[in-house]
PDB file of C-alpha atoms in Angstrom:
ATOM      1  CA  MET A   1      -0.010  -0.011  -0.002  1.00 98.00           C
ATOM      2  CA  LYS A   2       1.192   3.509  -0.880  1.00 98.00           C
ATOM      3  CA  GLY A   3       0.543   6.551   1.300  1.00 98.00           C
ATOM      4  CA  ILE A   4      -0.299  10.178   0.637  1.00 98.00           C
ATOM      5  CA  VAL A   5      -0.348  13.069   3.090  1.00 98.00           C
ATOM      6  CA  LEU A   6      -2.267  15.975   1.603  1.00 98.00           C
ATOM      7  CA  ALA A   7      -0.769  18.993   3.338  1.00 97.00           C
ATOM      8  CA  GLY A   8      -1.720  21.794   0.980  1.00 91.00           C
ATOM      9  CA  GLY A   9      -4.053  24.734   1.277  1.00 86.00           C
ATOM     10  CA  SER A  10      -3.502  28.220   2.617  1.00 83.00           C
ATOM     11  CA  GLY A  11      -4.813  27.649   6.125  1.00 89.00           C
ATOM     12  CA  THR A  12      -7.069  30.692   6.000  1.00 91.00           C
ATOM     13  CA  ARG A  13      -9.160  29.514   8.988  1.00 93.00           C
ATOM     14  CA  LEU A  14      -5.999  29.808  11.118  1.00 95.00           C
ATOM     15  CA  PHE A  15      -4.968  33.312  10.092  1.00 96.00           C
ATOM     16  CA  PRO A  16      -2.822  35.060  11.296  1.00 95.00           C
ATOM     17  CA  LEU A  17      -0.935  31.936  12.440  1.00 94.00           C
ATOM     18  CA  THR A  18      -0.517  30.743   8.864  1.00 95.00           C
ATOM     19  CA  LEU A  19       0.312  34.045   7.203  1.00 93.00           C
ATOM     20  CA  ALA A  20       4.005  33.131   7.111  1.00 93.00           C
ATOM     21  CA  THR A  21       4.072  29.325   7.438  1.00 94.00           C
ATOM     22  CA  SER A  22       2.216  26.200   6.418  1.00 94.00           C
ATOM     23  CA  LYS A  23      -0.601  25.040   8.674  1.00 95.00           C
ATOM     24  CA  GLN A  24       0.916  21.547   8.778  1.00 97.00           C
ATOM     25  CA  LEU A  25       4.122  22.953  10.331  1.00 97.00           C
ATOM     26  CA  LEU A  26       2.326  24.510  13.264  1.00 97.00           C
ATOM     27  CA  ALA A  27       2.773  22.846  16.647  1.00 97.00           C
ATOM     28  CA  VAL A  28       0.153  20.472  18.017  1.00 98.00           C
ATOM     29  CA  TYR A  29       1.450  20.549  21.609  1.00 97.00           C
ATOM     30  CA  ASN A  30       5.059  19.456  21.143  1.00 96.00           C
ATOM     31  CA  LYS A  31       5.315  18.252  17.523  1.00 97.00           C
ATOM     32  CA  PRO A  32       4.710  19.679  14.078  1.00 98.00           C
ATOM     33  CA  MET A  33       1.148  18.993  12.917  1.00 98.00           C
ATOM     34  CA  VAL A  34       2.371  16.905   9.940  1.00 98.00           C
ATOM     35  CA  TYR A  35       3.797  14.306  12.378  1.00 98.00           C
ATOM     36  CA  TYR A  36       0.297  13.191  13.290  1.00 98.00           C
ATOM     37  CA  PRO A  37      -1.028  12.169   9.846  1.00 98.00           C
ATOM     38  CA  LEU A  38       2.395  10.715   8.978  1.00 98.00           C
ATOM     39  CA  SER A  39       2.236   8.592  12.119  1.00 98.00           C
ATOM     40  CA  VAL A  40      -1.125   7.163  10.919  1.00 98.00           C
ATOM     41  CA  LEU A  41       0.428   5.888   7.709  1.00 98.00           C
ATOM     42  CA  MET A  42       3.379   4.442   9.598  1.00 98.00           C
ATOM     43  CA  LEU A  43       1.084   2.598  11.990  1.00 98.00           C
ATOM     44  CA  ALA A  44      -0.670   1.129   8.956  1.00 98.00           C
ATOM     45  CA  GLY A  45       2.698  -0.264   7.848  1.00 98.00           C
ATOM     46  CA  VAL A  46       2.992   2.145   4.920  1.00 98.00           C
ATOM     47  CA  ARG A  47       6.537   3.202   4.147  1.00 98.00           C
ATOM     48  CA  ASP A  48       6.334   4.657   0.618  1.00 98.00           C
ATOM     49  CA  ILE A  49       4.706   8.052   1.167  1.00 98.00           C
ATOM     50  CA  LEU A  50       4.090  11.115  -0.989  1.00 98.00           C
ATOM     51  CA  ILE A  51       3.682  14.479   0.765  1.00 98.00           C
ATOM     52  CA  ILE A  52       1.714  17.012  -1.280  1.00 98.00           C
ATOM     53  CA  SER A  53       1.965  20.637  -0.245  1.00 97.00           C
ATOM     54  CA  THR A  54       2.273  24.194  -1.534  1.00 96.00           C
ATOM     55  CA  PRO A  55       5.317  25.499  -3.403  1.00 96.00           C
ATOM     56  CA  SER A  56       6.331  27.658  -0.432  1.00 94.00           C
ATOM     57  CA  ALA A  57       5.934  24.831   2.131  1.00 96.00           C
ATOM     58  CA  ILE A  58       7.762  22.010   0.317  1.00 97.00           C
ATOM     59  CA  PRO A  59      11.305  23.259   1.192  1.00 97.00           C
ATOM     60  CA  ASP A  60      10.409  23.393   4.912  1.00 97.00           C
ATOM     61  CA  MET A  61       8.783  19.977   4.720  1.00 97.00           C
ATOM     62  CA  ARG A  62      11.959  18.587   3.163  1.00 98.00           C
ATOM     63  CA  SER A  63      14.104  20.281   5.820  1.00 98.00           C
ATOM     64  CA  LEU A  64      11.947  18.722   8.572  1.00 98.00           C
ATOM     65  CA  LEU A  65      11.515  15.199   7.184  1.00 98.00           C
ATOM     66  CA  GLY A  66      14.137  14.707   4.523  1.00 98.00           C
ATOM     67  CA  ASP A  67      13.821  11.624   2.353  1.00 98.00           C
ATOM     68  CA  GLY A  68      12.482   9.604   5.272  1.00 98.00           C
ATOM     69  CA  SER A  69      15.425   7.210   5.381  1.00 98.00           C
ATOM     70  CA  LYS A  70      16.242   8.013   9.002  1.00 98.00           C
ATOM     71  CA  LEU A  71      12.795   6.617   9.834  1.00 98.00           C
ATOM     72  CA  GLY A  72      13.014   3.685   7.446  1.00 98.00           C
ATOM     73  CA  LEU A  73      10.649   5.426   5.043  1.00 98.00           C
ATOM     74  CA  ASN A  74      10.747   6.524   1.428  1.00 98.00           C
ATOM     75  CA  LEU A  75       9.348  10.058   1.339  1.00 98.00           C
ATOM     76  CA  SER A  76       8.788  12.013  -1.836  1.00 98.00           C
ATOM     77  CA  TYR A  77       7.200  15.397  -2.423  1.00 98.00           C
ATOM     78  CA  ALA A  78       4.871  16.983  -4.925  1.00 98.00           C
ATOM     79  CA  VAL A  79       3.428  20.459  -5.356  1.00 97.00           C
ATOM     80  CA  GLN A  80      -0.226  21.452  -5.384  1.00 96.00           C
ATOM     81  CA  ASN A  81      -0.085  24.987  -6.714  1.00 92.00           C
ATOM     82  CA  GLU A  82      -3.566  25.898  -5.510  1.00 90.00           C
ATOM     83  CA  PRO A  83      -6.371  24.113  -3.651  1.00 88.00           C
ATOM     84  CA  ARG A  84      -8.163  21.938  -6.170  1.00 93.00           C
ATOM     85  CA  GLY A  85      -9.997  19.554  -3.844  1.00 94.00           C
ATOM     86  CA  ILE A  86      -8.933  16.448  -1.942  1.00 96.00           C
ATOM     87  CA  ALA A  87      -9.401  14.141  -4.934  1.00 97.00           C
ATOM     88  CA  ASP A  88      -6.784  16.171  -6.834  1.00 97.00           C
ATOM     89  CA  ALA A  89      -4.242  14.282  -4.709  1.00 98.00           C
ATOM     90  CA  PHE A  90      -4.887  11.184  -6.806  1.00 98.00           C
ATOM     91  CA  LEU A  91      -4.066  12.989 -10.032  1.00 98.00           C
ATOM     92  CA  ILE A  92      -0.944  14.584  -8.565  1.00 98.00           C
ATOM     93  CA  GLY A  93       0.089  11.267  -7.067  1.00 98.00           C
ATOM     94  CA  ALA A  94      -0.858   8.993  -9.967  1.00 98.00           C
ATOM     95  CA  ARG A  95       2.710   7.920 -10.688  1.00 98.00           C
ATOM     96  CA  HIS A  96       3.376   7.403  -7.010  1.00 98.00           C
ATOM     97  CA  ILE A  97       0.248   5.202  -6.624  1.00 98.00           C
ATOM     98  CA  ASP A  98       1.047   3.236  -9.812  1.00 97.00           C
ATOM     99  CA  GLY A  99      -1.987   0.983  -9.492  1.00 97.00           C
ATOM    100  CA  ASP A 100      -1.420   0.050  -5.868  1.00 98.00           C
ATOM    101  CA  ASP A 101      -3.799   0.342  -2.921  1.00 98.00           C
ATOM    102  CA  THR A 102      -3.582   3.814  -1.353  1.00 98.00           C
ATOM    103  CA  ALA A 103      -4.065   5.401   2.043  1.00 98.00           C
ATOM    104  CA  LEU A 104      -4.753   9.135   1.959  1.00 98.00           C
ATOM    105  CA  VAL A 105      -4.726  11.188   5.151  1.00 98.00           C
ATOM    106  CA  LEU A 106      -5.280  14.900   5.431  1.00 98.00           C
ATOM    107  CA  GLY A 107      -2.359  16.872   6.832  1.00 97.00           C
ATOM    108  CA  ASP A 108      -4.337  18.523   9.598  1.00 97.00           C
ATOM    109  CA  ASN A 109      -6.007  15.386  11.009  1.00 98.00           C
ATOM    110  CA  LEU A 110      -5.047  13.623  14.249  1.00 98.00           C
ATOM    111  CA  PHE A 111      -6.130  10.062  15.035  1.00 98.00           C
ATOM    112  CA  HIS A 112      -5.268   8.285  18.274  1.00 97.00           C
ATOM    113  CA  GLY A 113      -6.585   5.871  20.833  1.00 96.00           C
ATOM    114  CA  SER A 114      -6.548   2.383  22.244  1.00 94.00           C
ATOM    115  CA  GLY A 115      -6.829  -0.223  19.528  1.00 95.00           C
ATOM    116  CA  PHE A 116      -6.539   2.297  16.687  1.00 97.00           C
ATOM    117  CA  PRO A 117      -3.394   0.798  15.077  1.00 97.00           C
ATOM    118  CA  GLU A 118      -5.044  -2.662  15.069  1.00 97.00           C
ATOM    119  CA  LEU A 119      -8.254  -1.222  13.608  1.00 96.00           C
ATOM    120  CA  LEU A 120      -6.236   0.506  10.920  1.00 97.00           C
ATOM    121  CA  ARG A 121      -4.197  -2.518   9.928  1.00 97.00           C
ATOM    122  CA  GLY A 122      -7.301  -4.702   9.881  1.00 97.00           C
ATOM    123  CA  ALA A 123      -8.961  -2.255   7.488  1.00 97.00           C
ATOM    124  CA  ARG A 124      -5.845  -2.261   5.292  1.00 98.00           C
ATOM    125  CA  ASP A 125      -5.721  -6.053   5.141  1.00 98.00           C
ATOM    126  CA  SER A 126      -9.433  -6.404   4.327  1.00 96.00           C
ATOM    127  CA  LEU A 127      -9.644  -3.533   1.817  1.00 97.00           C
ATOM    128  CA  ASP A 128     -12.064  -4.185  -1.024  1.00 95.00           C
ATOM    129  CA  GLY A 129     -12.682  -0.959  -2.871  1.00 97.00           C
ATOM    130  CA  CYS A 130     -13.018   1.965  -0.505  1.00 96.00           C
ATOM    131  CA  THR A 131     -12.884   2.140   3.294  1.00 96.00           C
ATOM    132  CA  LEU A 132     -13.765   5.289   5.175  1.00 97.00           C
ATOM    133  CA  PHE A 133     -13.561   6.023   8.872  1.00 97.00           C
ATOM    134  CA  GLY A 134     -16.465   7.566  10.718  1.00 96.00           C
ATOM    135  CA  CYS A 135     -16.638   9.350  14.072  1.00 95.00           C
ATOM    136  CA  PRO A 136     -19.838  10.301  15.908  1.00 93.00           C
ATOM    137  CA  VAL A 137     -20.221  14.090  16.202  1.00 93.00           C
ATOM    138  CA  PRO A 138     -22.780  16.237  18.035  1.00 91.00           C
ATOM    139  CA  ASP A 139     -23.361  18.510  15.047  1.00 91.00           C
ATOM    140  CA  PRO A 140     -23.544  16.272  11.950  1.00 93.00           C
ATOM    141  CA  GLU A 141     -25.000  19.054   9.818  1.00 93.00           C
ATOM    142  CA  ARG A 142     -21.475  20.527   9.634  1.00 88.00           C
ATOM    143  CA  TYR A 143     -19.852  17.441   8.131  1.00 90.00           C
ATOM    144  CA  GLY A 144     -19.943  14.872   5.364  1.00 91.00           C
ATOM    145  CA  ILE A 145     -22.074  12.136   6.933  1.00 94.00           C
ATOM    146  CA  GLY A 146     -22.055   8.412   6.203  1.00 95.00           C
ATOM    147  CA  GLU A 147     -25.088   6.207   6.760  1.00 92.00           C
ATOM    148  CA  VAL A 148     -24.346   2.531   7.285  1.00 86.00           C
ATOM    149  CA  ASP A 149     -26.261  -0.684   7.902  1.00 86.00           C
ATOM    150  CA  SER A 150     -25.631  -3.107  10.768  1.00 81.00           C
ATOM    151  CA  ALA A 151     -22.757  -4.726   8.874  1.00 77.00           C
ATOM    152  CA  GLY A 152     -20.969  -1.450   8.275  1.00 71.00           C
ATOM    153  CA  VAL A 153     -21.890  -1.328   4.595  1.00 80.00           C
ATOM    154  CA  LEU A 154     -22.138   2.250   3.463  1.00 88.00           C
ATOM    155  CA  LEU A 155     -25.676   3.150   2.313  1.00 93.00           C
ATOM    156  CA  SER A 156     -25.398   6.851   1.625  1.00 94.00           C
ATOM    157  CA  ILE A 157     -23.103   9.892   1.840  1.00 93.00           C
ATOM    158  CA  GLU A 158     -24.473  13.370   2.438  1.00 91.00           C
ATOM    159  CA  GLU A 159     -22.538  16.633   2.543  1.00 87.00           C
ATOM    160  CA  LYS A 160     -23.616  18.880   5.449  1.00 89.00           C
ATOM    161  CA  PRO A 161     -27.188  17.522   5.481  1.00 91.00           C
ATOM    162  CA  SER A 162     -29.966  19.649   7.000  1.00 92.00           C
ATOM    163  CA  ARG A 163     -31.578  16.427   8.261  1.00 92.00           C
ATOM    164  CA  PRO A 164     -28.744  13.967   8.864  1.00 92.00           C
ATOM    165  CA  ARG A 165     -29.497  10.273   8.600  1.00 92.00           C
ATOM    166  CA  SER A 166     -26.706   9.461  11.130  1.00 93.00           C
ATOM    167  CA  ASP A 167     -24.214  11.191  13.356  1.00 93.00           C
ATOM    168  CA  LYS A 168     -21.132   9.609  11.743  1.00 94.00           C
ATOM    169  CA  ALA A 169     -18.868  12.219  10.251  1.00 95.00           C
ATOM    170  CA  ILE A 170     -16.479  10.997   7.562  1.00 96.00           C
ATOM    171  CA  THR A 171     -12.977  11.758   8.735  1.00 97.00           C
ATOM    172  CA  GLY A 172      -9.889  12.733   6.755  1.00 97.00           C
ATOM    173  CA  LEU A 173      -8.536   9.190   6.428  1.00 98.00           C
ATOM    174  CA  TYR A 174      -9.362   7.172   3.304  1.00 98.00           C
ATOM    175  CA  LEU A 175      -8.247   3.766   1.963  1.00 98.00           C
ATOM    176  CA  TYR A 176      -8.734   2.919  -1.711  1.00 98.00           C
ATOM    177  CA  ASP A 177      -7.831   0.172  -4.139  1.00 98.00           C
ATOM    178  CA  GLY A 178      -5.933   0.797  -7.358  1.00 96.00           C
ATOM    179  CA  ALA A 179      -9.011   2.043  -9.247  1.00 98.00           C
ATOM    180  CA  VAL A 180      -8.997   5.359  -7.419  1.00 98.00           C
ATOM    181  CA  VAL A 181      -6.859   7.211  -9.962  1.00 98.00           C
ATOM    182  CA  ASP A 182      -9.137   6.308 -12.879  1.00 98.00           C
ATOM    183  CA  ILE A 183     -12.173   7.302 -10.827  1.00 98.00           C
ATOM    184  CA  ALA A 184     -10.606  10.674  -9.971  1.00 98.00           C
ATOM    185  CA  ARG A 185      -9.740  11.277 -13.622  1.00 97.00           C
ATOM    186  CA  GLY A 186     -13.378  10.801 -14.573  1.00 97.00           C
ATOM    187  CA  LEU A 187     -14.692  13.380 -12.117  1.00 96.00           C
ATOM    188  CA  SER A 188     -16.203  16.693 -13.089  1.00 94.00           C
ATOM    189  CA  PRO A 189     -15.047  19.660 -11.021  1.00 93.00           C
ATOM    190  CA  SER A 190     -17.419  21.221  -8.549  1.00 92.00           C
ATOM    191  CA  PRO A 191     -18.720  24.776  -9.125  1.00 91.00           C
ATOM    192  CA  ARG A 192     -15.673  25.906  -7.138  1.00 89.00           C
ATOM    193  CA  GLY A 193     -13.412  24.146  -9.599  1.00 91.00           C
ATOM    194  CA  GLU A 194     -12.421  21.400  -7.165  1.00 93.00           C
ATOM    195  CA  LEU A 195     -12.371  17.614  -7.420  1.00 95.00           C
ATOM    196  CA  GLU A 196     -14.394  16.449  -4.458  1.00 94.00           C
ATOM    197  CA  VAL A 197     -13.427  13.300  -2.491  1.00 95.00           C
ATOM    198  CA  THR A 198     -17.136  12.752  -1.826  1.00 93.00           C
ATOM    199  CA  ASP A 199     -17.619  12.106  -5.524  1.00 95.00           C
ATOM    200  CA  VAL A 200     -14.878   9.476  -5.416  1.00 96.00           C
ATOM    201  CA  ASN A 201     -16.541   7.837  -2.432  1.00 96.00           C
ATOM    202  CA  ARG A 202     -19.919   7.878  -4.123  1.00 94.00           C
ATOM    203  CA  ALA A 203     -18.430   6.190  -7.209  1.00 96.00           C
ATOM    204  CA  TYR A 204     -17.320   3.320  -4.981  1.00 96.00           C
ATOM    205  CA  LEU A 205     -20.693   3.389  -3.246  1.00 95.00           C
ATOM    206  CA  GLU A 206     -22.486   2.964  -6.579  1.00 95.00           C
ATOM    207  CA  ARG A 207     -20.281  -0.082  -7.295  1.00 94.00           C
ATOM    208  CA  GLY A 208     -21.207  -1.582  -3.892  1.00 91.00           C
ATOM    209  CA  ARG A 209     -17.581  -1.464  -2.808  1.00 94.00           C
ATOM    210  CA  ALA A 210     -17.590   1.138  -0.038  1.00 93.00           C
ATOM    211  CA  ARG A 211     -17.737   0.656   3.697  1.00 92.00           C
ATOM    212  CA  LEU A 212     -17.380   2.870   6.727  1.00 94.00           C
ATOM    213  CA  ILE A 213     -15.634   1.822   9.945  1.00 94.00           C
ATOM    214  CA  GLU A 214     -16.667   3.692  13.045  1.00 94.00           C
ATOM    215  CA  LEU A 215     -13.910   4.732  15.446  1.00 95.00           C
ATOM    216  CA  GLY A 216     -14.362   2.910  18.732  1.00 88.00           C
ATOM    217  CA  ARG A 217     -14.768   4.137  22.256  1.00 87.00           C
ATOM    218  CA  GLY A 218     -11.556   5.757  23.439  1.00 90.00           C
ATOM    219  CA  GLN A 219     -10.415   6.529  19.910  1.00 96.00           C
ATOM    220  CA  ARG A 220     -10.158  10.206  19.024  1.00 96.00           C
ATOM    221  CA  TRP A 221     -10.174  12.288  15.875  1.00 97.00           C
ATOM    222  CA  TYR A 222      -9.328  15.952  15.561  1.00 97.00           C
ATOM    223  CA  ASP A 223      -9.427  18.191  12.505  1.00 94.00           C
ATOM    224  CA  CYS A 224      -6.878  20.842  13.559  1.00 96.00           C
ATOM    225  CA  GLY A 225      -7.973  23.420  10.997  1.00 92.00           C
ATOM    226  CA  THR A 226      -9.409  26.015  13.427  1.00 94.00           C
ATOM    227  CA  HIS A 227      -7.973  27.784  16.435  1.00 96.00           C
ATOM    228  CA  ASP A 228     -10.300  25.979  18.827  1.00 96.00           C
ATOM    229  CA  SER A 229      -9.693  22.497  17.374  1.00 96.00           C
ATOM    230  CA  LEU A 230      -5.913  23.126  17.255  1.00 97.00           C
ATOM    231  CA  LEU A 231      -6.020  24.021  20.962  1.00 98.00           C
ATOM    232  CA  ALA A 232      -8.246  21.050  21.770  1.00 97.00           C
ATOM    233  CA  ALA A 233      -5.895  18.651  19.947  1.00 98.00           C
ATOM    234  CA  SER A 234      -2.879  20.118  21.754  1.00 98.00           C
ATOM    235  CA  ARG A 235      -4.594  19.706  25.113  1.00 98.00           C
ATOM    236  CA  TYR A 236      -5.454  16.113  24.270  1.00 97.00           C
ATOM    237  CA  VAL A 237      -1.840  15.251  23.342  1.00 98.00           C
ATOM    238  CA  GLN A 238      -0.595  17.027  26.466  1.00 97.00           C
ATOM    239  CA  SER A 239      -3.010  14.990  28.598  1.00 96.00           C
ATOM    240  CA  MET A 240      -1.952  11.703  27.021  1.00 96.00           C
ATOM    241  CA  GLU A 241       1.754  12.444  27.441  1.00 95.00           C
ATOM    242  CA  LYS A 242       1.672  14.049  30.902  1.00 93.00           C
ATOM    243  CA  ARG A 243      -0.977  11.976  32.652  1.00 88.00           C
ATOM    244  CA  ARG A 244      -0.575   8.642  30.944  1.00 87.00           C
ATOM    245  CA  GLY A 245       3.045   8.783  29.863  1.00 87.00           C
ATOM    246  CA  GLU A 246       2.093   7.879  26.315  1.00 90.00           C
ATOM    247  CA  ARG A 247       3.836   9.591  23.434  1.00 93.00           C
ATOM    248  CA  VAL A 248       1.475  10.499  20.624  1.00 97.00           C
ATOM    249  CA  ALA A 249       2.869  10.516  17.046  1.00 98.00           C
ATOM    250  CA  CYS A 250       6.469  10.044  18.100  1.00 98.00           C
ATOM    251  CA  LEU A 251       7.712   9.071  14.644  1.00 98.00           C
ATOM    252  CA  GLU A 252      11.041   7.598  15.728  1.00 98.00           C
ATOM    253  CA  GLU A 253       9.402   5.425  18.403  1.00 97.00           C
ATOM    254  CA  ILE A 254       6.770   4.219  15.921  1.00 98.00           C
ATOM    255  CA  ALA A 255       9.519   3.430  13.387  1.00 98.00           C
ATOM    256  CA  LEU A 256      11.238   1.372  16.052  1.00 97.00           C
ATOM    257  CA  GLN A 257       8.020  -0.439  17.070  1.00 96.00           C
ATOM    258  CA  MET A 258       7.135  -1.186  13.469  1.00 97.00           C
ATOM    259  CA  GLY A 259      10.606  -2.577  12.714  1.00 97.00           C
ATOM    260  CA  PHE A 260      11.451   0.186  10.244  1.00 98.00           C
ATOM    261  CA  ILE A 261      14.617   1.054  12.208  1.00 97.00           C
ATOM    262  CA  ASP A 262      16.543  -0.733  14.966  1.00 96.00           C
ATOM    263  CA  ALA A 263      17.139   0.380  18.516  1.00 95.00           C
ATOM    264  CA  GLU A 264      20.596   1.700  17.800  1.00 95.00           C
ATOM    265  CA  ALA A 265      19.275   3.990  15.064  1.00 96.00           C
ATOM    266  CA  CYS A 266      16.513   5.180  17.353  1.00 96.00           C
ATOM    267  CA  TYR A 267      19.070   5.925  20.080  1.00 96.00           C
ATOM    268  CA  ARG A 268      21.182   8.018  17.663  1.00 96.00           C
ATOM    269  CA  LEU A 269      18.126  10.026  16.637  1.00 97.00           C
ATOM    270  CA  GLY A 270      17.283  10.696  20.255  1.00 96.00           C
ATOM    271  CA  ALA A 271      20.880  11.602  21.115  1.00 96.00           C
ATOM    272  CA  GLY A 272      20.751  14.331  18.518  1.00 95.00           C
ATOM    273  CA  MET A 273      17.865  15.905  20.411  1.00 96.00           C
ATOM    274  CA  ARG A 274      18.999  15.046  23.949  1.00 92.00           C
ATOM    275  CA  GLN A 275      18.437  18.608  25.206  1.00 94.00           C
ATOM    276  CA  SER A 276      14.667  18.098  24.796  1.00 95.00           C
ATOM    277  CA  ALA A 277      12.336  15.787  26.655  1.00 94.00           C
ATOM    278  CA  TYR A 278      11.444  14.286  23.253  1.00 96.00           C
ATOM    279  CA  GLY A 279      15.052  13.297  22.575  1.00 96.00           C
ATOM    280  CA  ARG A 280      15.557  11.890  26.068  1.00 95.00           C
ATOM    281  CA  HIS A 281      12.418   9.797  25.662  1.00 95.00           C
ATOM    282  CA  LEU A 282      13.864   8.261  22.470  1.00 96.00           C
ATOM    283  CA  THR A 283      17.188   7.370  24.077  1.00 95.00           C
ATOM    284  CA  GLU A 284      15.340   5.787  27.006  1.00 95.00           C
ATOM    285  CA  ILE A 285      13.067   3.779  24.756  1.00 94.00           C
ATOM    286  CA  ALA A 286      15.930   2.660  22.551  1.00 95.00           C
ATOM    287  CA  SER A 287      18.033   1.682  25.580  1.00 93.00           C
ATOM    288  CA  SER A 288      15.161  -0.359  27.038  1.00 91.00           C
ATOM    289  CA  MET A 289      14.966  -2.252  23.741  1.00 84.00           C
ATOM    290  CA  GLY A 290      18.676  -2.916  23.529  1.00 74.00           C
ATOM    291  CA  GLY A 291      19.869   0.279  21.859  1.00 57.00           C
ATOM    292  CA  ALA A 292      23.378   1.658  21.954  1.00 54.00           C
ATOM    293  CA  LEU A 293      24.297   3.152  25.349  1.00 52.00           C
ATOM    294  CA  ARG A 294      27.296   5.088  24.061  1.00 51.00           C
ATOM    295  CA  HIS A 295      26.991   8.817  24.669  1.00 45.00           C
ATOM    296  CA  ASP A 296      28.020  10.891  21.712  1.00 47.00           C
ATOM    297  CA  SER A 297      29.824  13.900  23.165  1.00 38.00           C
ATOM    298  CA  ALA A 298      29.176  15.863  19.984  1.00 37.00           C
ATOM    299  CA  ALA A 299      25.419  15.556  20.433  1.00 37.00           C
TER     300      ALA A 299
END
């Protein structure tokens, strides 16, 4: 499976924070926002990932993440010159996808919770067409809403319905088979000139090959695209890390857990950041798993 992080847009809902930087480079508590969607793909076992962003943000993304090799990943980058809808990611990333299954996650979305990695990998392994992830919300009229039957089969998709048929908002995480590029190529742009991901999902729905998995109790989803949601997500991560001692979206630790890198490599990455609590956590985790205990005086 290939991965795509769509980290474009101008972040206008977050002005003035995003007047001089990309939304996905803002901090969600103690990490850049882009760490969170990238961690989702890593937890799904995806290592070949395309990051799509604006021309001005790509250099900073490269500076932050490089080619991914330090995390055992293969990261590449592509430019979206202007917002043209979520489904435009499949046209930009067509060569990257190359007929494979694809996981697309929006660059301002955070997913976390007990059992989420297992839920995600189960969805990857059982993918047959399109799999969406739903989360109950108190105000479904503000979201794209999925209606499902008792087996989780998707019955309908409505965009911001005045009379919602369910409370399950469709989140910014999507799994598709290799047909998604051809489906995206056949779409007509919306009146705003955008290629809508809802139209992609409806195409799968019409073929009877779409399902929606509801996030379970204790699993959380945040769209960090507003000041309030950005603050709420930061408070959630702070709570998890301070009260429960659980690191959220720690990419190096996830790479170690997934077997993308070994303990020694994780230790070296942590040693390079040893002045921060984040770096010290990495060296401790690596040491507990048999990592190098040599202290690099140059670090």
